[in-house]
């Protein structure tokens, strides 16, 4: 993302574009769709959509192209992709502190990963639009009262009340505004004084003293500091001037009314672009090769992600790949697998082999979060007696380590990682250097949906992966 470039000075992409003959952004309407909000007032929906259509886009086709080129390089092993952010952003957290904290942790993780993997890192935030959630049940019942499930702030409110839970189309417009506000602040931070974060001496490394690996973590951070200083002296510049880092945005493109309204044509370039984000992805629950989401995604020019997971047959994955990337365009397709620590050894290899047999080379990314969620009822602590969703640091790390291994064994390459994380000091996942346990959950458990790694756990995770990449040379 960074500074919007003057299109005339941007290098033209040499990559082929999606063919869009016979396709239009409303194509999803003639296929079955799931996980869509049911709006009771069609007039209000039409007004919201008309408003969205008239508003400026959030990103440009030039930025999208740049990301697509970078994803193509990652698929060739020249870059590594880091994607991370909240499970669901919230309107009331569209505020300076959480946004800056999220950017800070992603930037720090990317420096650690670049150092370990000796490759440039593509930074993709799950932010500036991650406001809609698929749910496993469409209603929720409490004390005999049944209401629609909370589906993210773009759709309804999380409070358990009839008016709060009613899907409200005006929220789509509010979501667009909050995404724009988020993006505006992120662009300013990147262009401005955010370079301080390049100085590892300012990193919060308190947690390292709680870990037997503390010395190793300190040494790693010192080595990164030295490398940065070395680069600085070579370049003869302050890091401030070298801090033009790219950050891209992503969200699950779930609510097709919203995505359609932000899908545009641009002057002097062919095709249709989803200009609400650089990198939209299809969630596991909406990845039906014959469904509306896949029909919509098949015609947009963006690089796209698709979640791959338990229960998907090899034929299903091959059908997805064929429909979403029929022309085998470099950088077009990222497959994000999320089998869980227990499922990856059986689930992933047949898919890797089958895709390899087609001769395709998508970018492979591991999401070690969504297959490792468990519900616990802590017997003491702030959430004693309540059912709460959590994930363990060790399960997440183990799935990642297995993913690196399995890719190597199958002759392919893990080219990125996808995390749910926050830059703040919540306790939603267990484990990590501080040895957080089920009974600690609740000191700042703020997620309305899935549990996120906190600042320390996320930085530690990056250090563990970086070490793995450095030692194994992958
Ligand atoms: C998510 O990424 O928040 C999500 C719902 O993932 P999945 O589609 O893989 O379940
Ligand atoms: Co999630």
XYZ file of C-alpha atoms and ligand atoms in Angstrom:
485
model
C 0.000 0.000 0.000
C 2.186 2.869 1.258
C 1.905 6.140 -0.641
C -0.520 6.110 -3.545
C 1.667 6.258 -6.633
C 1.102 8.354 -9.671
C -0.187 5.775 -12.127
C 1.930 7.263 -14.904
C 5.096 6.463 -12.968
C 4.029 2.959 -11.896
C 5.594 0.083 -13.748
C 3.013 -1.638 -15.918
C 2.256 -5.181 -14.888
C 3.469 -7.728 -17.361
C 1.224 -10.401 -15.872
C -1.842 -11.596 -17.759
C -5.180 -10.391 -16.422
C -8.266 -12.462 -15.689
C -10.496 -12.948 -18.683
C -13.865 -11.438 -17.870
C -15.924 -12.078 -20.953
C -19.522 -12.636 -19.957
C -18.719 -11.848 -16.348
C -20.077 -8.952 -14.346
C -19.813 -8.129 -10.627
C -23.409 -9.261 -10.036
C -22.766 -12.720 -11.514
C -23.059 -14.300 -8.055
C -26.798 -13.595 -8.036
C -27.525 -16.537 -10.291
C -25.644 -19.100 -8.165
C -26.469 -20.434 -4.702
C -24.893 -18.413 -1.893
C -24.484 -19.059 1.802
C -23.631 -16.905 4.826
C -25.421 -13.834 3.439
C -27.343 -11.526 5.787
C -31.094 -11.496 5.286
C -32.226 -7.868 5.165
C -35.852 -7.166 5.958
C -35.957 -3.790 4.184
C -35.062 -3.961 0.459
C -35.386 -0.190 0.093
C -32.783 0.414 2.814
C -30.503 -2.159 1.199
C -30.821 -0.486 -2.198
C -30.021 2.896 -0.630
C -26.924 1.509 1.097
C -25.697 -0.141 -2.080
C -26.300 3.038 -4.104
C -24.305 4.971 -1.558
C -21.441 2.463 -1.665
C -21.387 2.590 -5.450
C -20.962 6.343 -5.435
C -18.183 6.451 -2.821
C -14.521 6.428 -3.798
C -12.696 3.124 -3.694
C -10.332 2.228 -0.850
C -7.358 1.037 -2.889
C -6.108 1.410 -6.459
C -5.583 -1.066 -9.275
C -1.884 -0.116 -9.300
C -1.438 -1.197 -5.722
C -3.312 -4.417 -6.425
C -1.017 -5.114 -9.358
C 2.027 -4.538 -7.209
C 0.799 -7.087 -4.711
C 0.056 -9.570 -7.471
C 3.618 -9.262 -8.741
C 4.915 -9.826 -5.238
C 2.707 -12.877 -4.685
C 4.040 -14.280 -7.965
C 7.563 -13.844 -6.598
C 6.581 -15.499 -3.320
C 5.246 -18.515 -5.218
C 8.722 -18.770 -6.793
C 10.361 -18.711 -3.356
C 11.705 -15.173 -3.590
C 9.425 -13.689 -0.943
C 7.479 -14.828 2.108
C 3.959 -13.654 2.899
C 2.858 -12.593 6.371
C -0.875 -12.063 6.753
C -2.341 -11.156 10.103
C -4.823 -9.185 12.132
C -8.063 -9.531 14.035
C -10.481 -12.365 13.437
C -13.043 -9.569 13.097
C -12.370 -5.868 13.315
C -14.862 -3.878 15.344
C -16.239 -0.436 14.629
C -15.462 0.704 18.188
C -11.833 -0.352 17.773
C -11.344 1.896 14.767
C -9.122 4.021 16.992
C -5.511 5.096 16.936
C -4.054 2.795 19.612
C -5.273 -0.595 18.329
C -4.482 0.303 14.713
C -0.947 1.468 15.530
C -0.350 -1.563 17.762
C -1.449 -3.932 15.010
C 0.788 -2.276 12.471
C 3.696 -2.364 14.891
C 3.453 -6.088 15.593
C 3.092 -6.933 11.899
C 6.112 -4.818 11.018
C 8.216 -6.331 13.794
C 7.184 -9.874 12.871
C 8.053 -9.166 9.252
C 11.547 -8.002 10.173
C 12.085 -11.149 12.245
C 10.830 -13.363 9.414
C 12.870 -11.547 6.766
C 15.962 -12.017 8.873
C 15.310 -15.720 9.515
C 14.153 -16.608 6.019
C 16.575 -14.330 4.162
C 13.715 -13.259 1.948
C 11.685 -10.102 1.594
C 8.367 -10.307 3.382
C 5.025 -9.249 1.920
C 2.956 -7.695 4.705
C -0.784 -8.169 4.409
C -3.061 -6.972 7.209
C -6.403 -8.555 7.994
C -7.664 -5.018 8.360
C -9.470 -2.030 6.861
C -12.510 -4.133 5.984
C -12.430 -7.371 8.005
C -15.926 -6.670 9.334
C -17.988 -9.696 8.255
C -17.923 -13.214 9.697
C -19.254 -16.566 8.545
C -20.989 -18.384 11.406
C -21.659 -22.062 12.002
C -25.282 -21.415 13.018
C -27.527 -18.661 11.708
C -29.246 -18.096 15.053
C -28.237 -18.052 18.691
C -30.540 -18.980 21.571
C -30.141 -17.636 25.101
C -32.646 -18.347 27.887
C -35.185 -19.512 25.330
C -34.794 -16.391 23.149
C -33.641 -17.044 19.591
C -32.000 -14.228 17.607
C -29.816 -13.999 14.490
C -26.154 -14.774 15.161
C -23.672 -11.922 15.307
C -22.067 -11.776 11.849
C -19.598 -8.940 12.286
C -20.052 -5.187 12.595
C -20.733 -4.776 8.870
C -23.938 -6.742 9.394
C -25.268 -6.425 12.941
C -24.220 -5.654 16.522
C -22.920 -8.243 18.972
C -25.188 -7.283 21.917
C -27.929 -9.885 22.406
C -31.044 -7.845 21.577
C -33.585 -8.033 18.775
C -32.762 -4.628 17.301
C -28.994 -5.062 17.700
C -28.979 -8.429 15.994
C -31.207 -7.404 13.078
C -29.004 -7.056 9.951
C -28.849 -3.352 9.061
C -27.647 -2.406 5.547
C -26.550 1.062 6.723
C -23.730 -0.782 8.484
C -22.182 -1.600 5.111
C -21.701 2.112 4.482
C -20.371 2.604 8.001
C -17.954 -0.291 7.391
C -16.690 1.395 4.245
C -16.086 4.634 6.183
C -14.305 2.881 9.040
C -12.154 0.989 6.563
C -11.230 4.285 4.904
C -10.395 5.855 8.276
C -8.250 2.873 9.203
C -6.459 2.928 5.896
C -5.892 6.658 6.061
C -4.208 6.339 9.445
C -2.133 3.358 8.332
C -0.926 5.194 5.234
C 0.038 8.180 7.376
C 1.875 6.041 9.899
C 3.826 4.327 7.173
C 4.733 7.594 5.477
C 5.523 9.325 8.743
C 7.374 8.470 11.897
C 6.750 4.771 12.021
C 10.402 4.090 11.239
C 11.179 3.992 14.944
C 9.897 0.468 14.908
C 12.907 -0.484 12.840
C 14.960 0.017 15.983
C 14.830 -3.254 17.863
C 16.110 -1.516 20.984
C 12.578 -0.127 21.354
C 10.837 -3.485 21.043
C 8.909 -4.791 24.058
C 10.897 -7.900 24.914
C 9.886 -8.293 28.537
C 8.379 -11.666 27.824
C 11.742 -13.063 26.749
C 12.893 -13.076 30.374
C 10.120 -15.628 31.092
C 11.330 -18.023 28.454
C 14.191 -20.504 28.561
C 14.871 -19.213 25.048
C 15.156 -15.626 26.287
C 18.871 -15.377 25.438
C 18.242 -16.657 21.933
C 15.470 -14.084 21.407
C 17.688 -11.240 22.621
C 20.484 -12.377 20.310
C 18.101 -12.537 17.367
C 16.842 -9.021 17.970
C 20.390 -7.691 18.371
C 21.358 -9.344 15.095
C 18.397 -7.669 13.366
C 19.467 -4.324 14.831
C 22.986 -4.831 13.563
C 21.772 -5.819 10.106
C 19.630 -2.688 9.946
C 22.501 -0.472 11.056
C 24.723 -2.100 8.472
C 22.174 -1.408 5.750
C 21.895 2.134 6.986
C 25.614 2.699 6.723
C 25.722 1.127 3.259
C 22.886 3.304 2.073
C 24.288 6.366 3.805
C 20.762 7.243 4.885
C 18.741 7.336 8.046
C 16.263 4.504 8.325
C 13.517 7.089 8.372
C 14.156 7.663 4.683
C 14.331 3.954 3.995
C 11.080 3.132 5.676
C 8.873 3.021 2.597
C 7.433 -0.310 3.549
C 4.558 -1.831 1.658
C 1.504 -2.851 3.625
C -1.445 -4.398 1.868
C -4.977 -4.964 3.110
C -7.129 -8.074 3.029
C -10.487 -9.288 4.250
C -12.810 -12.229 3.757
C -15.022 -11.067 0.907
C -18.169 -12.494 2.429
C -21.059 -10.081 1.902
C -21.414 -10.034 -1.848
C -23.673 -6.952 -1.966
C -20.771 -4.998 -0.465
C -18.067 -6.531 -2.648
C -20.097 -6.038 -5.810
C -20.672 -2.361 -5.028
C -16.926 -1.803 -4.634
C -15.995 -3.732 -7.794
C -15.120 -1.208 -10.454
C -13.590 -0.664 -13.839
C -10.720 1.799 -14.010
C -9.642 4.143 -16.797
C -7.320 2.771 -19.470
C -7.137 -0.741 -18.043
C -9.238 -3.756 -18.869
C -11.200 -5.824 -16.393
C -12.965 -5.463 -13.073
C -11.187 -4.776 -9.794
C -12.372 -5.245 -6.242
C -11.216 -1.864 -4.967
C -12.336 -2.440 -1.366
C -9.112 -4.311 -0.611
C -5.936 -5.543 -2.221
C -6.308 -9.189 -1.323
C -9.803 -10.606 -0.792
C -10.112 -14.213 0.272
C -12.822 -16.882 0.179
C -13.534 -18.538 3.537
C -13.807 -22.275 4.015
C -17.580 -22.144 4.378
C -18.161 -20.282 1.121
C -15.620 -22.111 -1.050
C -18.184 -24.104 -3.054
C -16.873 -24.348 -6.635
C -20.479 -23.953 -7.876
C -21.417 -21.235 -5.411
C -21.865 -17.493 -5.747
C -18.613 -16.554 -4.037
C -16.484 -18.537 -6.446
C -18.491 -17.178 -9.397
C -17.849 -13.617 -8.192
C -14.139 -14.165 -7.467
C -13.546 -15.837 -10.817
C -13.803 -12.504 -12.652
C -11.955 -9.971 -10.512
C -8.381 -8.966 -11.275
C -7.101 -9.056 -7.682
C -4.758 -11.684 -6.331
C -7.054 -13.860 -4.241
C -6.841 -16.353 -1.397
C -8.957 -19.444 -0.743
C -9.110 -21.368 2.505
C -8.528 -25.104 2.164
C -9.346 -27.425 5.037
C -10.794 -30.601 6.504
C -13.647 -32.144 4.591
C -12.553 -30.785 1.210
C -11.800 -33.523 -1.262
C -8.905 -33.348 -3.686
C -11.487 -33.010 -6.511
C -13.045 -30.059 -4.714
C -9.692 -28.280 -4.477
C -8.866 -28.989 -8.111
C -12.253 -27.636 -9.210
C -11.646 -24.466 -7.180
C -8.208 -23.958 -8.637
C -9.475 -24.457 -12.174
C -12.391 -22.071 -11.779
C -10.480 -19.362 -9.984
C -7.319 -19.418 -12.047
C -8.064 -20.996 -15.426
C -5.235 -19.090 -17.129
C -2.626 -19.991 -14.504
C -1.737 -16.340 -14.030
C 1.324 -15.859 -11.826
C 0.381 -14.348 -8.476
C -3.331 -14.893 -8.977
C -3.988 -17.697 -6.506
C -2.997 -18.285 -2.896
C -4.180 -21.458 -1.205
C -4.411 -21.001 2.561
C -4.543 -24.374 4.305
C -5.935 -24.683 7.801
C -6.185 -28.350 8.760
C -5.206 -28.105 12.423
C -2.321 -29.793 14.178
C -4.165 -33.095 14.172
C -5.427 -32.978 10.608
C -2.530 -31.622 8.583
C -0.468 -34.820 8.239
C -3.348 -36.665 6.557
C -5.164 -33.771 4.926
C -2.451 -31.742 3.224
C -0.187 -34.186 1.295
C -2.822 -35.530 -1.147
C -3.800 -31.970 -2.035
C -0.194 -30.828 -2.518
C 0.487 -33.793 -4.768
C -2.672 -33.386 -6.816
C -2.062 -29.662 -7.388
C 1.589 -30.354 -8.281
C 0.442 -32.925 -10.854
C -1.514 -30.234 -12.663
C 1.757 -28.319 -13.066
C 0.400 -25.331 -11.183
C 2.368 -23.318 -8.661
C 0.021 -21.390 -6.414
C 1.354 -19.647 -3.335
C 0.856 -21.920 -0.335
C 0.135 -20.296 3.004
C -0.588 -21.962 6.347
C -3.295 -20.597 8.656
C -2.477 -22.463 11.885
C -5.315 -20.766 13.788
C -8.632 -22.034 12.456
C -7.974 -25.764 12.789
C -6.787 -25.417 16.373
C -9.707 -23.771 18.144
C -11.068 -25.502 21.245
C -13.704 -24.633 23.819
C -12.741 -24.765 27.491
C -14.512 -24.048 30.767
C -11.844 -22.670 33.134
C -12.358 -23.865 36.709
C -10.971 -20.669 38.206
C -9.897 -17.200 37.082
C -11.922 -14.414 35.490
C -13.929 -16.720 33.222
C -14.478 -19.571 35.684
C -17.463 -21.725 34.706
C -17.944 -20.000 31.320
C -17.440 -21.694 27.984
C -14.669 -19.860 26.171
C -12.899 -20.385 22.837
C -9.124 -20.588 22.925
C -6.082 -21.860 21.021
C -2.740 -22.985 22.325
C 0.554 -21.461 21.242
C 2.082 -24.929 20.962
C -0.670 -26.310 18.722
C -0.296 -23.305 16.428
C 3.480 -23.615 16.283
C 3.346 -27.373 15.768
C 0.975 -27.093 12.841
C 3.329 -24.569 11.262
C 6.380 -26.722 11.818
C 4.583 -29.680 10.301
C 3.502 -27.535 7.373
C 7.113 -26.601 6.540
C 8.055 -30.268 6.767
C 5.171 -31.618 4.691
C 5.750 -29.110 1.912
C 9.406 -30.123 1.721
C 8.491 -33.799 1.626
C 5.976 -33.216 -1.157
C 8.409 -31.166 -3.238
C 6.557 -27.925 -2.677
C 7.228 -24.864 -0.508
C 5.389 -23.107 2.283
C 5.402 -19.493 1.157
C 3.584 -17.705 3.939
C 1.716 -17.690 7.233
C -1.707 -16.357 8.252
C -2.440 -15.393 11.861
C -5.213 -13.985 13.974
C -3.396 -11.583 16.237
C -3.584 -8.243 17.948
C -0.871 -5.816 18.969
C -2.478 -5.519 22.370
C -2.105 -7.216 25.668
C -5.153 -9.499 25.638
C -5.258 -13.067 26.941
C -7.238 -15.147 24.474
C -4.736 -17.867 23.489
C -2.857 -20.000 26.015
C 0.876 -20.775 26.156
C 3.860 -18.746 25.022
C 6.758 -17.566 27.156
C 4.520 -16.551 30.042
C 2.949 -20.006 30.128
C -0.628 -18.683 30.054
C -3.184 -21.332 31.001
C -6.968 -21.755 30.729
C -7.436 -20.110 34.110
C -5.686 -16.937 32.880
C -8.172 -16.496 30.023
C -10.317 -13.450 30.541
C -7.839 -10.815 31.649
C -8.716 -8.720 28.629
C -10.514 -11.364 26.561
C -11.993 -8.980 24.023
C -12.552 -10.959 20.851
C -16.247 -11.399 19.969
C -15.285 -14.236 17.679
C -11.991 -16.164 17.519
C -9.103 -15.945 20.024
C -6.021 -14.009 18.867
C -2.340 -14.199 19.684
C -1.377 -11.182 21.784
C 1.620 -8.931 21.099
C 4.121 -11.088 22.957
C 2.807 -14.402 21.660
C 2.844 -13.085 18.085
C 6.421 -11.816 18.317
C 7.555 -15.048 19.930
C 5.783 -17.040 17.204
C 7.648 -15.060 14.537
C 10.939 -15.779 16.301
C 10.235 -19.497 16.475
C 9.323 -19.651 12.776
C 12.312 -17.515 11.818
C 14.611 -19.907 13.615
C 12.984 -22.825 11.831
C 13.428 -21.085 8.470
C 17.050 -20.228 9.182
C 17.979 -23.718 10.437
C 16.200 -25.596 7.665
C 17.140 -23.091 4.970
C 13.523 -22.813 3.796
C -11.327 -16.633 9.333
O -10.271 -16.539 8.687
O -11.664 -15.808 10.210
C -12.215 -17.799 9.086
C -13.495 -17.783 9.408
O -11.541 -18.827 8.563
P -12.069 -20.153 7.816
O -12.852 -19.676 6.645
O -10.778 -20.806 7.442
O -12.863 -20.950 8.808
Co -11.346 -16.397 12.764
